[in-house]
Each structure stands twice: as C-alpha cells, then as structure tokens.
PDB file of C-alpha atoms in Angstrom:
ATOM      1  CA  MET W 165      29.655 -18.767   0.107  1.00  0.00           C
ATOM      2  CA  LYS W 166      30.688 -15.404   1.543  1.00  0.00           C
ATOM      3  CA  ALA W 167      27.558 -12.960   1.658  1.00  0.00           C
ATOM      4  CA  ILE W 168      26.520  -9.715   2.725  1.00  0.00           C
ATOM      5  CA  LEU W 169      22.812  -8.995   4.145  1.00  0.00           C
ATOM      6  CA  VAL W 170      21.623  -5.761   3.008  1.00  0.00           C
ATOM      7  CA  PHE W 171      18.269  -3.933   3.952  1.00  0.00           C
ATOM      8  CA  ILE W 172      16.234  -2.461   1.134  1.00  0.00           C
ATOM      9  CA  ASP W 173      14.090   0.361   2.426  1.00  0.00           C
ATOM     10  CA  GLY W 174      15.817   3.262   3.799  1.00  0.00           C
ATOM     11  CA  THR W 175      19.313   1.486   3.159  1.00  0.00           C
ATOM     12  CA  THR W 176      19.529   1.120  -0.479  1.00  0.00           C
ATOM     13  CA  CYS W 177      16.037   2.504  -1.620  1.00  0.00           C
ATOM     14  CA  ASP W 178      14.566   5.809  -0.830  1.00  0.00           C
ATOM     15  CA  MET W 179      11.007   5.180  -0.924  1.00  0.00           C
ATOM     16  CA  ARG W 180       9.941   8.550   0.736  1.00  0.00           C
ATOM     17  CA  HIS W 181       7.675   9.411  -2.218  1.00  0.00           C
ATOM     18  CA  ARG W 182       5.237   6.466  -1.038  1.00  0.00           C
ATOM     19  CA  ILE W 183       4.950   7.485   2.493  1.00  0.00           C
ATOM     20  CA  THR W 184       1.662   9.574   2.011  1.00  0.00           C
ATOM     21  CA  LEU W 185       0.432   6.416   0.215  1.00  0.00           C
ATOM     22  CA  GLN W 186       1.079   3.982   3.359  1.00  0.00           C
ATOM     23  CA  GLY W 187      -2.240   1.943   4.083  1.00  0.00           C
ATOM     24  CA  THR W 188      -3.285   2.087   0.356  1.00  0.00           C
ATOM     25  CA  ASP W 189      -3.123  -0.570  -2.313  1.00  0.00           C
ATOM     26  CA  ASP W 190      -1.023   2.220  -4.304  1.00  0.00           C
ATOM     27  CA  PHE W 191       1.881   2.060  -1.511  1.00  0.00           C
ATOM     28  CA  PHE W 192       3.246  -1.200  -2.820  1.00  0.00           C
ATOM     29  CA  SER W 193       1.918  -0.937  -6.555  1.00  0.00           C
ATOM     30  CA  ASP W 194       4.438  -1.768  -9.147  1.00  0.00           C
ATOM     31  CA  GLU W 195       4.295   1.823 -10.722  1.00  0.00           C
ATOM     32  CA  ASN W 196       5.372   3.387  -7.422  1.00  0.00           C
ATOM     33  CA  ILE W 197       7.884   0.810  -6.361  1.00  0.00           C
ATOM     34  CA  MET W 198       9.826   1.484  -9.857  1.00  0.00           C
ATOM     35  CA  LYS W 199       9.548   5.445  -8.953  1.00  0.00           C
ATOM     36  CA  ASP W 200      11.688   4.621  -5.857  1.00  0.00           C
ATOM     37  CA  ILE W 201      15.324   6.027  -5.819  1.00  0.00           C
ATOM     38  CA  PRO W 202      18.422   4.312  -4.838  1.00  0.00           C
ATOM     39  CA  THR W 203      20.011   5.964  -1.820  1.00  0.00           C
ATOM     40  CA  ALA W 204      23.202   8.213  -2.134  1.00  0.00           C
ATOM     41  CA  GLY W 205      26.289   5.830  -3.115  1.00  0.00           C
ATOM     42  CA  SER W 206      24.294   2.623  -2.863  1.00  0.00           C
ATOM     43  CA  VAL W 207      24.692   1.519  -6.064  1.00  0.00           C
ATOM     44  CA  GLU W 208      28.459   2.081  -6.238  1.00  0.00           C
ATOM     45  CA  CYS W 209      28.888   0.385  -2.863  1.00  0.00           C
ATOM     46  CA  MET W 210      26.686  -2.801  -3.859  1.00  0.00           C
ATOM     47  CA  ASN W 211      28.755  -3.027  -6.756  1.00  0.00           C
ATOM     48  CA  GLU W 212      31.961  -2.819  -4.999  1.00  0.00           C
ATOM     49  CA  LEU W 213      30.730  -5.416  -2.550  1.00  0.00           C
ATOM     50  CA  ALA W 214      29.692  -7.868  -5.086  1.00  0.00           C
ATOM     51  CA  GLU W 215      33.091  -8.522  -6.476  1.00  0.00           C
ATOM     52  CA  ASN W 216      33.746 -10.382  -3.251  1.00  0.00           C
ATOM     53  CA  TYR W 217      30.603 -11.505  -1.708  1.00  0.00           C
ATOM     54  CA  HIS W 218      27.242 -12.533  -2.834  1.00  0.00           C
ATOM     55  CA  LEU W 219      24.333 -10.140  -2.036  1.00  0.00           C
ATOM     56  CA  VAL W 220      21.185 -10.839  -0.155  1.00  0.00           C
ATOM     57  CA  TYR W 221      18.687  -7.648  -0.138  1.00  0.00           C
ATOM     58  CA  MET W 222      16.235  -8.194   2.717  1.00  0.00           C
ATOM     59  CA  GLY W 223      12.998  -5.990   2.612  1.00  0.00           C
ATOM     60  CA  ALA W 224       9.895  -5.317   5.347  1.00  0.00           C
ATOM     61  CA  ARG W 225       7.482  -5.728   2.426  1.00  0.00           C
ATOM     62  CA  PRO W 226       4.997  -8.434   1.710  1.00  0.00           C
ATOM     63  CA  TYR W 227       6.699 -11.653  -0.010  1.00  0.00           C
ATOM     64  CA  GLU W 228       4.684 -10.961  -3.176  1.00  0.00           C
ATOM     65  CA  TYR W 229       6.880  -8.147  -3.901  1.00  0.00           C
ATOM     66  CA  ASN W 230      10.093  -9.953  -4.360  1.00  0.00           C
ATOM     67  CA  GLU W 231       9.714  -9.857  -7.996  1.00  0.00           C
ATOM     68  CA  ILE W 232       9.200  -6.282  -8.529  1.00  0.00           C
ATOM     69  CA  THR W 233      11.800  -5.474  -6.010  1.00  0.00           C
ATOM     70  CA  ALA W 234      14.321  -7.603  -7.874  1.00  0.00           C
ATOM     71  CA  LYS W 235      13.252  -5.663 -10.805  1.00  0.00           C
ATOM     72  CA  TRP W 236      13.791  -2.132  -9.379  1.00  0.00           C
ATOM     73  CA  TYR W 237      17.587  -3.405  -8.276  1.00  0.00           C
ATOM     74  CA  MET W 238      18.282  -4.383 -11.910  1.00  0.00           C
ATOM     75  CA  ALA W 239      16.575  -1.260 -13.355  1.00  0.00           C
ATOM     76  CA  LYS W 240      18.745   1.030 -11.052  1.00  0.00           C
ATOM     77  CA  GLY W 241      21.955  -0.679 -11.945  1.00  0.00           C
ATOM     78  CA  PHE W 242      22.636  -2.699  -8.640  1.00  0.00           C
ATOM     79  CA  ALA W 243      24.659  -5.503  -8.644  1.00  0.00           C
ATOM     80  CA  ASP W 244      22.943  -8.912  -8.828  1.00  0.00           C
ATOM     81  CA  GLY W 245      21.842 -10.656  -5.663  1.00  0.00           C
ATOM     82  CA  GLU W 246      19.001 -12.404  -4.213  1.00  0.00           C
ATOM     83  CA  VAL W 247      15.838 -10.631  -2.860  1.00  0.00           C
ATOM     84  CA  TYR W 248      13.620 -11.668   0.050  1.00  0.00           C
ATOM     85  CA  CYS W 249      10.813  -9.941   1.704  1.00  0.00           C
ATOM     86  CA  GLY W 250       8.777 -10.483   4.624  1.00  0.00           C
ATOM     87  CA  LYS W 251       6.262  -8.369   5.958  1.00  0.00           C
ATOM     88  CA  SER W 252       6.914  -8.950   9.741  1.00  0.00           C
ATOM     89  CA  GLN W 253       9.992  -9.113  11.626  1.00  0.00           C
ATOM     90  CA  ASP W 254       9.234 -12.711  12.512  1.00  0.00           C
ATOM     91  CA  GLU W 255       8.998 -13.582   8.813  1.00  0.00           C
ATOM     92  CA  ARG W 256      12.398 -11.793   8.030  1.00  0.00           C
ATOM     93  CA  MET W 257      13.927 -13.563  11.082  1.00  0.00           C
ATOM     94  CA  ASN W 258      12.982 -17.038   9.649  1.00  0.00           C
ATOM     95  CA  ILE W 259      14.237 -16.071   5.996  1.00  0.00           C
ATOM     96  CA  VAL W 260      17.637 -15.186   7.711  1.00  0.00           C
ATOM     97  CA  LYS W 261      17.718 -18.515   9.752  1.00  0.00           C
ATOM     98  CA  TYR W 262      17.188 -20.107   6.405  1.00  0.00           C
ATOM     99  CA  LEU W 263      19.691 -18.228   4.627  1.00  0.00           C
ATOM    100  CA  LYS W 264      22.458 -18.963   7.289  1.00  0.00           C
ATOM    101  CA  LYS W 265      22.157 -22.620   6.222  1.00  0.00           C
ATOM    102  CA  LYS W 266      23.110 -21.449   2.686  1.00  0.00           C
ATOM    103  CA  TYR W 267      25.473 -18.655   3.016  1.00  0.00           C
ATOM    104  CA  GLU W 268      28.294 -17.419   5.522  1.00  0.00           C
ATOM    105  CA  PHE W 269      27.377 -13.707   6.359  1.00  0.00           C
ATOM    106  CA  TYR W 270      30.467 -11.596   6.809  1.00  0.00           C
ATOM    107  CA  ALA W 271      28.161  -8.393   7.487  1.00  0.00           C
ATOM    108  CA  GLY W 272      24.826  -6.739   7.509  1.00  0.00           C
ATOM    109  CA  ILE W 273      24.054  -3.344   6.038  1.00  0.00           C
ATOM    110  CA  GLY W 274      20.962  -1.570   7.278  1.00  0.00           C
ATOM    111  CA  ASP W 275      19.289   0.380   9.933  1.00  0.00           C
ATOM    112  CA  ARG W 276      18.068  -2.292  12.444  1.00  0.00           C
ATOM    113  CA  TRP W 277      21.392  -3.173  13.725  1.00  0.00           C
ATOM    114  CA  MET W 278      20.044  -4.800  17.017  1.00  0.00           C
ATOM    115  CA  ILE W 279      17.780  -7.229  14.889  1.00  0.00           C
ATOM    116  CA  MET W 280      20.452  -8.002  12.303  1.00  0.00           C
ATOM    117  CA  ASN W 281      23.259  -8.505  14.959  1.00  0.00           C
ATOM    118  CA  SER W 282      21.171 -11.139  16.875  1.00  0.00           C
ATOM    119  CA  THR W 283      20.158 -12.890  13.740  1.00  0.00           C
ATOM    120  CA  LEU W 284      23.532 -12.958  12.132  1.00  0.00           C
ATOM    121  CA  ASN W 285      25.287 -14.372  15.072  1.00  0.00           C
TER     122      ASN W 285
END
C-alpha cells in the first residue's frame, strides 16, 4: 500500500501554547493536546494526499498519547490515518522499521529530514 509518513508536532500540529508547560504533567494532558491547532494548510494538504496515499502520522510523544492524538486529528478535520508515537528517536525509528514491512512509503513530510530520509531508505 502506498503511504506517506507525516510528522506531528511542528508539521501538522501547532502546539506552541504548551511550551511553557514542558516538563509538567499538564504538557501532555488530554485537555491541552485538544487545544493544539493545525498548522496553516495542513488539514487541506493531508486530505488531498489521502485521496491517493495512506497517511501515517508519527509523533515525538510517549506512546500512551496515540489515542488522544488520533482523537485530535479527527476533531480538527484531518484525513484518517494511523497514529504512532514514540518518545525517543530510537522508539520512532523502530516503529518506522516495522511500518516499512507494512507500507511502501513514497514520501515523508516533516522537519526532521535527515532522520526521515535515512529511515525511509
């Protein structure tokens, strides 16, 4: 299946309102995550891509936040896709290695090109 890997924070999700909460329990609270806003044009872009590709959203968040992150995507009008979160880079790299067995990635969208490029190739 043709897929696109999409980073979450900073790419499709503007979570700057939470920056002052970093290091506290409130940073990843459901309430504060649901207050995040989509980055400019991201909803339209993802919806258009979803017409031809399966979307896989990848976040630098603990995996416990997969469900609330998926709920945020639905509430904000994003195209359906799978959500995978991993707190560390190693966790995210392992998730992508698993996903590469499941999908044929055509592109990655995000702000960590060195990591994404080496992972997808």
